[in-house]
Backbone as numpy.savetxt, mean C-alpha at the origin, in Angstrom:
# Nx Ny Nz CAx CAy CAz Cx Cy Cz
-19.70 0.15 15.50 -19.65 0.29 14.04 -21.03 0.03 13.46
-21.57 1.00 12.75 -22.85 0.82 12.08 -22.60 0.40 10.64
-23.62 -0.19 9.97 -23.44 -0.55 8.56 -23.03 0.63 7.71
-23.49 1.83 8.09 -23.14 3.01 7.29 -21.67 3.34 7.37
-21.00 2.85 8.43 -19.58 3.16 8.58 -18.70 2.19 7.80
-19.26 1.14 7.31 -18.43 0.14 6.63 -19.22 -0.39 5.43
-19.26 0.39 4.35 -20.15 0.12 3.24 -19.70 -1.06 2.41
-20.69 -1.76 1.81 -20.44 -2.66 0.70 -20.89 -1.90 -0.54
-20.20 -2.11 -1.63 -20.51 -1.36 -2.83 -20.60 -2.28 -4.03
-21.43 -1.92 -4.97 -21.51 -2.67 -6.21 -20.26 -2.42 -7.01
-19.62 -3.48 -7.48 -18.41 -3.36 -8.26 -18.73 -2.72 -9.61
-17.88 -1.82 -10.04 -18.20 -1.01 -11.20 -17.40 -1.38 -12.44
-16.41 -2.27 -12.31 -15.56 -2.56 -13.45 -16.16 -3.66 -14.32
-15.68 -3.79 -15.55 -16.19 -4.81 -16.45 -15.89 -6.20 -15.92
-16.55 -7.19 -16.52 -16.34 -8.58 -16.13 -14.87 -8.93 -16.21
-14.43 -9.74 -15.29 -13.06 -10.24 -15.17 -12.10 -9.20 -14.59
-12.51 -7.96 -14.44 -11.67 -6.95 -13.82 -12.50 -6.30 -12.71
-12.51 -6.90 -11.56 -13.40 -6.50 -10.47 -12.58 -6.06 -9.26
-12.90 -4.90 -8.71 -12.17 -4.43 -7.53 -13.10 -3.60 -6.67
-13.20 -3.97 -5.40 -14.04 -3.24 -4.45 -13.20 -2.78 -3.27
-13.11 -1.47 -3.09 -12.41 -0.88 -1.95 -13.41 -0.54 -0.85
-13.03 -0.78 0.39 -13.79 -0.36 1.56 -12.82 0.18 2.59
-13.35 0.85 3.58 -12.53 1.35 4.69 -13.14 0.86 5.99
-12.36 0.11 6.78 -12.76 -0.30 8.12 -12.22 0.73 9.10
-13.05 1.13 10.05 -12.66 2.22 10.94 -11.74 1.78 12.08
-11.54 0.48 12.24 -10.67 -0.01 13.31 -9.25 0.54 13.15
-8.59 0.77 14.28 -7.22 1.29 14.33 -7.07 2.59 13.53
-8.13 3.39 13.50 -8.06 4.67 12.81 -8.38 4.60 11.34
-8.78 3.44 10.84 -9.14 3.32 9.43 -8.12 2.52 8.64
-8.54 1.37 8.12 -7.67 0.53 7.29 -8.37 0.26 5.98
-7.69 0.51 4.86 -8.27 0.23 3.56 -8.28 -1.28 3.31
-9.35 -1.75 2.67 -9.52 -3.16 2.34 -9.83 -3.27 0.85
-9.35 -4.34 0.23 -9.60 -4.57 -1.19 -9.99 -6.02 -1.40
-11.03 -6.22 -2.21 -11.42 -7.55 -2.68 -11.44 -7.47 -4.20
-10.58 -8.24 -4.88 -10.40 -8.02 -6.31 -10.22 -9.31 -7.09
-10.66 -9.28 -8.32 -10.30 -10.29 -9.32 -9.83 -9.55 -10.56
-8.61 -9.84 -10.98 -8.04 -9.20 -12.16 -7.69 -10.26 -13.20
-7.85 -9.88 -14.43 -7.53 -10.78 -15.54 -6.37 -10.20 -16.36
-6.56 -8.99 -16.85 -5.51 -8.35 -17.67 -4.81 -7.20 -16.98
-5.23 -6.87 -15.78 -4.63 -5.74 -15.07 -3.12 -5.95 -14.91
-2.36 -4.92 -15.27 -0.90 -4.96 -15.14 -0.48 -3.73 -14.34
-0.25 -3.92 -13.05 0.10 -2.79 -12.19 1.49 -2.28 -12.51
1.61 -0.98 -12.63 2.93 -0.37 -12.79 3.69 -0.43 -11.48
4.98 -0.19 -11.53 5.75 -0.13 -10.28 5.27 1.07 -9.47
4.89 0.80 -8.24 4.33 1.85 -7.39 4.59 1.47 -5.94
4.17 2.33 -5.03 4.30 2.04 -3.61 3.06 2.53 -2.90
2.86 2.04 -1.67 1.75 2.46 -0.83 2.30 3.06 0.46
1.55 3.98 1.01 1.91 4.53 2.32 1.86 3.45 3.38
0.94 2.51 3.21 0.81 1.41 4.15 1.40 0.12 3.62
1.36 -0.91 4.45 1.77 -2.24 4.05 0.68 -2.87 3.18
1.05 -3.84 2.35 0.10 -4.70 1.67 0.15 -6.07 2.31
-1.00 -6.53 2.80 -1.13 -7.86 3.39 -2.29 -8.53 2.66
-1.99 -9.49 1.78 -3.03 -10.07 0.95 -3.00 -11.58 0.93
-4.15 -12.18 0.66 -4.28 -13.63 0.52 -4.76 -13.93 -0.90
-4.02 -14.78 -1.61 -4.42 -15.19 -2.96 -5.52 -16.24 -2.84
-6.69 -15.93 -3.39 -7.83 -16.84 -3.29 -7.90 -17.80 -4.48
-7.60 -17.30 -5.67 -7.62 -18.13 -6.88 -6.52 -17.66 -7.82
-6.04 -18.60 -8.65 -4.99 -18.26 -9.60 -3.67 -18.01 -8.91
-2.84 -17.18 -9.52 -1.54 -16.84 -8.96 -1.13 -15.47 -9.47
-0.37 -14.76 -8.65 0.10 -13.42 -9.01 1.62 -13.42 -9.11
2.12 -12.78 -10.14 3.56 -12.55 -10.27 3.81 -11.08 -10.00
4.80 -10.80 -9.16 5.05 -9.41 -8.83 6.52 -9.19 -8.49
6.93 -7.94 -8.63 8.29 -7.50 -8.29 8.26 -6.90 -6.89
9.25 -7.28 -6.08 9.45 -6.71 -4.75 10.82 -7.10 -4.27
11.50 -6.22 -3.55 12.81 -6.50 -2.94 13.83 -6.91 -3.99
13.82 -6.20 -5.13 14.84 -6.41 -6.14 14.68 -7.65 -6.98
13.56 -8.35 -6.91 13.39 -9.55 -7.70 11.92 -9.83 -7.97
11.66 -10.81 -8.83 10.30 -11.20 -9.16 9.89 -12.43 -8.34
8.62 -12.48 -7.96 8.10 -13.54 -7.11 6.74 -13.98 -7.63
6.38 -15.23 -7.35 5.08 -15.75 -7.71 4.37 -16.17 -6.43
3.15 -15.68 -6.26 2.32 -16.02 -5.10 1.20 -16.93 -5.58
1.23 -18.22 -5.24 0.18 -19.14 -5.67 -1.06 -19.05 -4.78
-2.06 -19.80 -5.15 -3.30 -19.83 -4.39 -3.03 -20.19 -2.93
-3.71 -19.50 -2.02 -3.64 -19.71 -0.57 -2.38 -19.14 0.09
-1.50 -18.54 -0.68 -0.32 -17.92 -0.08 -0.64 -16.50 0.36
0.25 -15.94 1.18 0.11 -14.57 1.68 1.16 -13.69 1.01
0.73 -12.56 0.49 1.64 -11.56 -0.07 1.92 -10.50 0.98
3.19 -10.15 1.15 3.59 -9.11 2.09 4.47 -8.09 1.37
4.04 -6.84 1.36 4.82 -5.74 0.80 4.93 -4.67 1.88
6.13 -4.23 2.16 6.35 -3.25 3.22 5.89 -1.86 2.78
5.62 -1.02 3.75 5.24 0.36 3.46 6.34 1.05 2.66
5.93 1.79 1.65 6.85 2.55 0.78 7.70 1.66 -0.12
7.45 0.37 -0.15 8.27 -0.54 -0.94 7.73 -0.62 -2.37
8.63 -0.49 -3.34 8.23 -0.51 -4.74 7.84 -1.92 -5.16
6.71 -2.04 -5.84 6.25 -3.33 -6.31 5.33 -3.14 -7.52
5.06 -4.22 -8.22 4.08 -4.19 -9.29 3.27 -5.48 -9.21
2.58 -5.87 -10.27 1.83 -7.11 -10.20 1.05 -7.38 -11.47
0.96 -8.66 -11.82 0.12 -9.11 -12.93 -0.15 -10.59 -12.74
-1.03 -11.14 -13.56 -1.41 -12.53 -13.41 -0.26 -13.46 -13.81
-0.13 -14.55 -13.05 0.83 -15.60 -13.41 0.12 -16.79 -14.04
-1.21 -16.68 -14.25 -1.99 -17.74 -14.87 -2.91 -17.12 -15.92
-3.37 -17.94 -16.84 -4.21 -17.43 -17.93 -5.55 -16.90 -17.43
-6.06 -17.47 -16.36 -7.37 -17.06 -15.86 -7.36 -15.89 -14.93
-6.21 -15.25 -14.73 -6.13 -14.13 -13.81 -5.94 -14.58 -12.37
-6.18 -13.67 -11.43 -6.02 -14.02 -10.02 -7.00 -13.21 -9.17
-7.40 -13.81 -8.06 -8.29 -13.15 -7.10 -7.58 -13.06 -5.75
-7.81 -11.98 -5.04 -7.20 -11.85 -3.72 -7.97 -10.87 -2.86
-7.76 -10.99 -1.56 -8.24 -10.02 -0.59 -7.02 -9.40 0.09
-7.08 -8.11 0.38 -5.91 -7.45 0.95 -6.34 -6.34 1.89
-5.44 -6.02 2.81 -5.58 -4.86 3.67 -4.29 -4.06 3.62
-4.39 -2.79 4.01 -3.24 -1.88 3.89 -3.00 -1.12 5.20
-2.58 -1.82 6.26 -2.32 -1.14 7.54 -1.13 -0.19 7.43
-1.20 0.91 8.13 -0.13 1.91 8.11 0.95 1.57 9.14
2.18 2.07 8.93 3.23 1.82 9.93 2.82 2.23 11.33
2.13 3.37 11.46 1.72 3.82 12.78 0.75 2.87 13.46
-0.04 2.15 12.68 -0.98 1.19 13.25 -0.24 -0.03 13.79
0.80 -0.47 13.07 1.65 -1.53 13.60 2.40 -1.05 14.84
2.87 0.19 14.82 3.62 0.72 15.97 2.74 0.77 17.21
1.46 1.12 17.03 0.55 1.18 18.18 0.39 -0.20 18.81
0.33 -1.24 17.97 0.25 -2.60 18.49 1.56 -2.99 19.16
2.67 -2.64 18.53 3.98 -3.03 19.04 4.23 -2.47 20.43
3.78 -1.24 20.67 4.01 -0.62 21.99 3.31 -1.37 23.11
2.27 -2.11 22.76 1.49 -2.82 23.78 1.96 -4.26 23.97
2.86 -4.72 23.11 3.32 -6.10 23.21 4.41 -6.25 24.26
4.38 -7.32 24.98 5.45 -7.62 25.93 6.47 -8.49 25.21
7.31 -7.83 24.42 8.31 -8.52 23.63 9.63 -7.78 23.75
10.65 -8.31 23.15 11.97 -7.68 23.20 11.97 -6.40 22.39
12.98 -5.56 22.66 13.08 -4.30 21.94 13.31 -4.52 20.46
13.78 -5.70 20.07 13.97 -5.98 18.65 12.65 -5.99 17.90
11.54 -6.10 18.62 10.23 -6.11 17.99 9.55 -4.75 18.05
10.22 -3.75 18.63 9.56 -2.47 18.79 9.46 -1.75 17.46
8.45 -0.88 17.35 8.28 -0.11 16.14 7.61 -0.90 15.04
7.48 -0.26 13.87 6.86 -0.92 12.73 7.79 -2.01 12.20
7.23 -3.14 11.78 8.08 -4.25 11.35 8.52 -4.12 9.90
9.50 -4.93 9.56 9.89 -5.15 8.16 9.64 -6.62 7.86
8.95 -6.89 6.75 8.66 -8.26 6.36 9.62 -8.67 5.24
10.59 -9.54 5.55 11.62 -9.88 4.55 11.11 -10.78 3.43
10.08 -11.58 3.67 9.61 -12.54 2.67 8.42 -11.97 1.90
8.53 -11.83 0.58 7.41 -11.30 -0.20 6.22 -12.26 -0.25
6.49 -13.57 -0.20 5.43 -14.58 -0.26 5.61 -15.53 0.92
4.53 -15.73 1.68 4.58 -16.57 2.87 3.57 -17.71 2.72
4.03 -18.92 2.99 3.15 -20.09 3.01 2.82 -20.39 4.47
1.67 -19.90 4.91 1.25 -20.05 6.31 -0.27 -20.25 6.29
-0.73 -21.49 6.07 -2.18 -21.75 5.93 -3.00 -21.27 7.12
-2.49 -21.45 8.33 -3.24 -21.04 9.51 -3.46 -19.53 9.51
-2.40 -18.78 9.24 -2.52 -17.32 9.23 -3.39 -16.86 8.05
-3.27 -17.53 6.91 -4.11 -17.18 5.76 -5.58 -17.32 6.10
-5.94 -18.39 6.80 -7.33 -18.58 7.19 -7.78 -17.55 8.22
-6.87 -17.15 9.10 -7.22 -16.10 10.06 -7.44 -14.77 9.36
-6.64 -14.49 8.33 -6.84 -13.27 7.55 -8.19 -13.31 6.84
-8.54 -14.47 6.29 -9.86 -14.60 5.63 -10.99 -14.33 6.62
-10.84 -14.83 7.84 -11.85 -14.60 8.86 -11.98 -13.11 9.16
-10.85 -12.42 9.23 -10.87 -10.99 9.49 -11.56 -10.25 8.34
-11.20 -10.57 7.09 -11.83 -9.92 5.94 -13.35 -10.14 5.96
-13.77 -11.36 6.24 -15.19 -11.68 6.25 -15.91 -10.95 7.39
-15.26 -10.89 8.55 -15.87 -10.21 9.69 -15.98 -8.71 9.46
-14.94 -8.11 8.91 -14.97 -6.67 8.66 -16.02 -6.31 7.61
-16.31 -7.24 6.71 -17.30 -6.98 5.68 -18.72 -7.17 6.18
-18.94 -8.17 7.05 -20.31 -8.56 7.36 -20.75 -8.28 8.80
-19.83 -8.17 9.74 -20.23 -8.02 11.14 -20.18 -6.56 11.57
-21.14 -6.16 12.40 -21.13 -4.83 12.99 -20.74 -4.86 14.46
-20.29 -6.03 14.95 -19.87 -6.19 16.34 -18.47 -5.58 16.50
-18.40 -4.41 17.12 -17.14 -3.68 17.22 -16.07 -4.47 17.97
-16.47 -5.10 19.06 -15.50 -5.84 19.87 -14.92 -7.00 19.07
-15.77 -7.72 18.35 -15.29 -8.83 17.54 -14.37 -8.35 16.44
-14.76 -7.30 15.74 -13.95 -6.78 14.64 -12.57 -6.35 15.12
-12.55 -5.56 16.19 -11.28 -5.04 16.70 -10.40 -6.16 17.25
-11.01 -7.13 17.92 -10.24 -8.23 18.50 -9.57 -9.07 17.42
-10.33 -9.42 16.38 -9.77 -10.25 15.31 -8.69 -9.51 14.54
-8.91 -8.24 14.24 -7.91 -7.47 13.49 -6.64 -7.30 14.31
-6.79 -6.92 15.57 -5.63 -6.77 16.45 -4.85 -8.08 16.53
-5.57 -9.19 16.69 -4.91 -10.48 16.84 -4.14 -10.90 15.60
-4.73 -10.72 14.41 -4.06 -11.18 13.20 -2.85 -10.32 12.87
-2.92 -9.01 13.12 -1.76 -8.16 12.87 -0.63 -8.45 13.86
-1.00 -8.76 15.09 0.00 -9.11 16.09 0.72 -10.41 15.70
-0.05 -11.41 15.31 0.55 -12.68 14.91 1.42 -12.51 13.67
0.94 -11.74 12.70 1.73 -11.49 11.48 3.06 -10.85 11.81
3.03 -9.85 12.68 4.24 -9.12 13.04 5.22 -10.02 13.80
4.71 -10.83 14.71 5.58 -11.67 15.53 6.14 -12.86 14.76
5.37 -13.41 13.84 5.82 -14.61 13.11 6.70 -14.28 11.91
6.41 -13.18 11.23 7.06 -12.95 9.94 7.76 -11.60 9.82
7.76 -10.79 10.88 8.38 -9.49 10.81 9.73 -9.43 11.51
10.50 -8.41 11.16 11.77 -8.14 11.84 11.98 -6.63 11.80
13.11 -6.18 12.29 13.40 -4.76 12.30 13.75 -4.28 10.90
13.29 -3.06 10.52 13.57 -2.56 9.18 15.00 -2.09 9.02
15.38 -1.98 7.77 16.68 -1.42 7.44 16.68 -0.96 6.00
17.29 0.19 5.71 17.35 0.68 4.35 18.54 0.07 3.63
18.35 -0.38 2.38 19.44 -1.06 1.68 20.38 -0.12 0.97
21.59 -0.59 0.74 22.38 -0.08 -0.35 23.27 1.11 -0.14
23.11 1.92 0.90 23.91 3.10 1.11 24.36 3.15 2.55
25.40 3.96 2.83 25.88 4.13 4.18 24.79 4.80 5.02
24.86 4.65 6.36 23.86 5.31 7.21 23.77 6.81 6.97
24.91 7.47 6.76 24.88 8.92 6.51 24.17 9.22 5.21
24.50 8.48 4.15 23.85 8.70 2.85 22.36 8.40 2.93
21.99 7.38 3.71 20.57 7.06 3.87 19.82 8.23 4.50
20.43 8.87 5.49 19.79 10.02 6.12 19.66 11.19 5.15
20.68 11.38 4.30 20.62 12.45 3.31 19.50 12.20 2.31
19.39 10.95 1.85 18.34 10.60 0.89 16.97 10.66 1.57
16.92 10.28 2.84 15.65 10.31 3.58 15.10 11.72 3.66
15.98 12.74 3.74 15.50 14.12 3.78 14.74 14.47 2.51
15.22 13.95 1.38 14.54 14.20 0.11 13.18 13.49 0.10
13.15 12.26 0.55 11.88 11.52 0.61 10.88 12.24 1.50
11.32 12.71 2.66 10.42 13.39 3.58 9.89 14.68 2.97
10.72 15.38 2.20 10.25 16.59 1.52 9.16 16.24 0.51
9.39 15.17 -0.28 8.39 14.76 -1.28 7.12 14.26 -0.61
7.25 13.64 0.57 6.06 13.21 1.31 5.28 14.41 1.86
6.00 15.41 2.35 5.36 16.56 2.99 4.81 17.56 1.96
5.45 17.64 0.79 5.05 18.62 -0.23 4.93 17.94 -1.59
3.99 17.01 -1.73 3.91 16.23 -2.97 3.58 17.08 -4.20
2.85 18.18 -4.02 2.45 18.98 -5.17 3.48 20.04 -5.55
4.57 20.13 -4.81 5.57 21.17 -5.06 6.23 20.99 -6.43
6.41 22.09 -7.13 7.12 22.09 -8.41 8.61 22.31 -8.11
9.28 21.21 -7.77 10.66 21.30 -7.29 11.60 20.72 -8.35
12.78 21.28 -8.45 13.75 20.81 -9.44 14.65 19.74 -8.83
15.28 18.96 -9.70 16.23 17.95 -9.24 17.40 18.62 -8.51
17.84 19.77 -9.00 18.95 20.46 -8.35 18.56 20.90 -6.94
17.35 21.36 -6.76 16.90 21.77 -5.42 16.85 20.58 -4.46
16.40 19.44 -4.96 16.38 18.24 -4.13 17.81 17.78 -3.82
18.69 17.89 -4.81 20.09 17.50 -4.60 20.73 18.40 -3.55
20.43 19.68 -3.58 20.96 20.60 -2.57 20.48 20.22 -1.18
19.23 19.78 -1.09 18.66 19.36 0.20 19.43 18.19 0.78
19.91 17.29 -0.09 20.64 16.11 0.35 22.15 16.32 0.38
22.62 17.48 -0.08 24.06 17.75 -0.21 24.72 16.74 -1.16
24.00 16.39 -2.24 24.48 15.49 -3.28 24.52 16.26 -4.60
25.23 15.72 -5.56 25.06 16.17 -6.94 23.75 15.59 -7.47
23.15 16.20 -8.49 21.91 15.63 -9.06 22.07 14.17 -9.48
23.19 13.85 -10.13 23.41 12.48 -10.57 23.47 11.53 -9.38
24.23 11.93 -8.34 24.38 11.09 -7.16 23.03 10.89 -6.47
22.21 11.95 -6.42 20.90 11.83 -5.77 20.02 10.82 -6.49
19.95 10.91 -7.82 19.12 9.98 -8.58 19.56 8.54 -8.33
20.86 8.31 -8.37 21.39 6.96 -8.18 21.12 6.46 -6.76
21.39 7.31 -5.76 21.23 6.89 -4.37 19.76 6.72 -4.00
18.92 7.63 -4.48 17.50 7.57 -4.15 16.88 6.28 -4.72
17.21 5.99 -5.96 16.66 4.77 -6.57 17.20 3.52 -5.88
18.44 3.56 -5.45 19.03 2.42 -4.77 18.33 2.14 -3.45
17.93 3.18 -2.74 17.30 3.01 -1.43 15.80 2.77 -1.55
15.12 3.51 -2.44 13.66 3.48 -2.46 13.07 2.82 -3.71
13.90 2.44 -4.67 13.40 1.67 -5.80 12.84 2.47 -6.95
12.76 3.80 -6.79 12.29 4.69 -7.84 13.16 5.94 -7.84
13.31 6.60 -8.98 13.98 7.91 -8.97 13.08 8.93 -8.30
13.62 10.09 -7.94 12.80 11.08 -7.23 11.50 11.45 -7.94
11.54 11.59 -9.26 10.32 11.95 -9.98 9.28 10.84 -9.84
9.70 9.59 -9.97 8.77 8.47 -9.83 8.17 8.42 -8.44
8.98 8.70 -7.42 8.46 8.71 -6.05 7.51 9.88 -5.84
7.80 11.01 -6.47 6.90 12.16 -6.36 5.50 11.82 -6.87
5.41 11.04 -7.94 4.11 10.63 -8.46 3.37 9.79 -7.43
4.10 8.88 -6.73 3.46 8.06 -5.70 2.94 8.94 -4.56
3.71 9.94 -4.17 3.27 10.85 -3.11 2.04 11.65 -3.54
2.00 12.03 -4.80 0.85 12.76 -5.31 -0.39 11.87 -5.37
-0.21 10.59 -5.71 -1.34 9.67 -5.71 -1.90 9.50 -4.30
-1.03 9.42 -3.30 -1.50 9.28 -1.92 -2.30 10.51 -1.50
-1.83 11.68 -1.88 -2.57 12.90 -1.54 -3.90 12.92 -2.27
-3.91 12.54 -3.54 -5.16 12.52 -4.30 -6.16 11.55 -3.67
-5.69 10.37 -3.26 -6.58 9.41 -2.59 -7.18 10.03 -1.32
-6.35 10.69 -0.54 -6.82 11.31 0.70 -7.88 12.36 0.40
-7.64 13.17 -0.61 -8.59 14.23 -0.96 -9.90 13.64 -1.47
-9.81 12.59 -2.27 -11.02 11.94 -2.79 -11.84 11.36 -1.65
-11.16 10.73 -0.69 -11.87 10.17 0.47 -12.53 11.27 1.30
-11.97 12.46 1.27 -12.54 13.58 2.01 -13.69 14.24 1.27
-13.96 13.77 0.03 -15.10 14.28 -0.72 -14.78 15.33 -1.76
-13.50 15.61 -2.02 -13.14 16.57 -3.06 -13.51 16.02 -4.43
-13.79 16.90 -5.35 -14.04 16.47 -6.73 -12.75 15.94 -7.34
-12.89 15.14 -8.38 -11.70 14.57 -9.01 -10.82 15.66 -9.61
-11.42 16.67 -10.20 -10.61 17.73 -10.79 -9.86 18.51 -9.72
-10.52 18.78 -8.59 -9.84 19.49 -7.50 -8.73 18.63 -6.90
-9.02 17.32 -6.73 -8.00 16.42 -6.18 -6.78 16.37 -7.09
-7.01 16.30 -8.39 -5.90 16.26 -9.35 -5.07 17.53 -9.26
-5.73 18.67 -9.21 -5.02 19.95 -9.19 -4.25 20.12 -7.88
-4.91 19.83 -6.75 -4.26 20.04 -5.45 -3.11 19.07 -5.22
-3.18 17.88 -5.84 -2.12 16.89 -5.66 -0.95 17.13 -6.60
-1.10 18.06 -7.55 0.03 18.41 -8.40 0.03 17.76 -9.77
-1.07 17.08 -10.15 -1.13 16.50 -11.49 -1.50 17.57 -12.51
-1.06 17.36 -13.75 -1.30 18.36 -14.79 -2.80 18.58 -15.00
-3.56 17.50 -15.00 -5.00 17.56 -15.20 -5.62 16.26 -14.71
-6.93 16.15 -14.85 -7.64 14.98 -14.36 -7.25 13.71 -15.13
-6.98 13.83 -16.41 -6.60 12.65 -17.20 -5.23 12.11 -16.77
-4.34 13.02 -16.36 -3.03 12.62 -15.85 -3.19 11.82 -14.56
-4.06 12.29 -13.67 -4.36 11.55 -12.44 -4.99 10.20 -12.78
-5.94 10.18 -13.69 -6.64 8.94 -14.08 -5.65 7.89 -14.54
-4.71 8.27 -15.39 -3.76 7.32 -15.95 -2.89 6.69 -14.87
-2.32 7.51 -14.02 -1.44 6.98 -12.97 -2.22 6.22 -11.90
-3.41 6.70 -11.57 -4.22 6.07 -10.53 -4.61 4.65 -10.95
-5.08 4.49 -12.18 -5.51 3.18 -12.67 -4.35 2.20 -12.70
-3.18 2.65 -13.10 -2.02 1.76 -13.18 -1.53 1.34 -11.81
-1.70 2.19 -10.80 -1.22 1.87 -9.46 -2.26 1.21 -8.58
-3.55 1.56 -8.77 -4.60 1.11 -7.86 -5.49 0.02 -8.44
-5.50 -0.10 -9.76 -6.35 -1.11 -10.38 -7.78 -0.67 -10.60
-8.14 0.54 -10.17 -9.44 1.14 -10.43 -9.20 2.60 -10.83
-10.19 3.22 -11.46 -10.07 4.62 -11.82 -10.37 5.49 -10.60
-9.97 6.75 -10.61 -10.32 7.64 -9.49 -11.83 7.75 -9.28
-12.62 7.77 -10.38 -14.07 7.85 -10.26 -14.65 6.63 -9.57
-14.16 5.44 -9.92 -14.63 4.22 -9.28 -14.26 4.19 -7.81
-13.04 4.61 -7.50 -12.60 4.67 -6.10 -13.48 5.62 -5.31
-13.78 6.79 -5.88 -14.58 7.78 -5.17 -15.97 7.24 -4.86
-16.59 6.55 -5.80 -17.94 6.02 -5.58 -17.93 4.91 -4.53
-16.86 4.12 -4.51 -16.81 2.99 -3.58 -16.54 3.43 -2.15
-15.73 4.44 -1.94 -15.37 4.83 -0.56 -16.24 5.95 -0.03
-16.98 6.63 -0.89 -17.75 7.80 -0.43 -19.26 7.62 -0.52
-19.74 6.51 -1.09 -21.18 6.32 -1.24 -21.84 6.10 0.14
């Protein structure tokens, strides 16, 4: 890993609202965030990857798993891939945290190499939104610091592999979709997979309902019960993921907005800022400079 492969960037946001994104190339590329927010109020959104974060100062209040939670200083925040969540400060002075966003496939690659029971195979599910584990929190801090400052590939990969393995073994379990029968879950999953595969498609609710063999009303109710958002809300999340991918590949913001299915660049800007905490322009400069 050369310094050029793992950039540090000057933070571009105003005082008290600071966010720096980087990409570490280990395990195929993992997004990293170092942020301090004061007034930022994240809308309900989801990520393709997991959120694994350590609260450095202040406290964060956020929604996950059907309820609200408070993560105090030194605690670990865990949000599963595709899980709906939001976030804002739980203290007057805001909150600071460091986070990484490993993908399910990256956890699966580690899981295949572990000598553990089949109950641990595949990507994990983390049942606890907030974990009090000082030892693991300090190990995560070491990983964040190493990925930011060290160019020693062996050290970087070893520490990252070790902390994700420990996180999965100590706090993870097998996933399960809530709220619907297995058959209904598979029907709803077909709709999710369509929205993941074709985020920019101009598709109607009736067409999605036909795909699931549901009525439109039943689809909206079942989809929200399983995934935490109605189909339209989930489509926006899928479009944001595509826009992020295109921006990282060097596409212009206007092209990324159009190809991802947003009405225009301002539409992308509004949703991106509410979900990511930075504007698309700031994200592009931080990951592509």
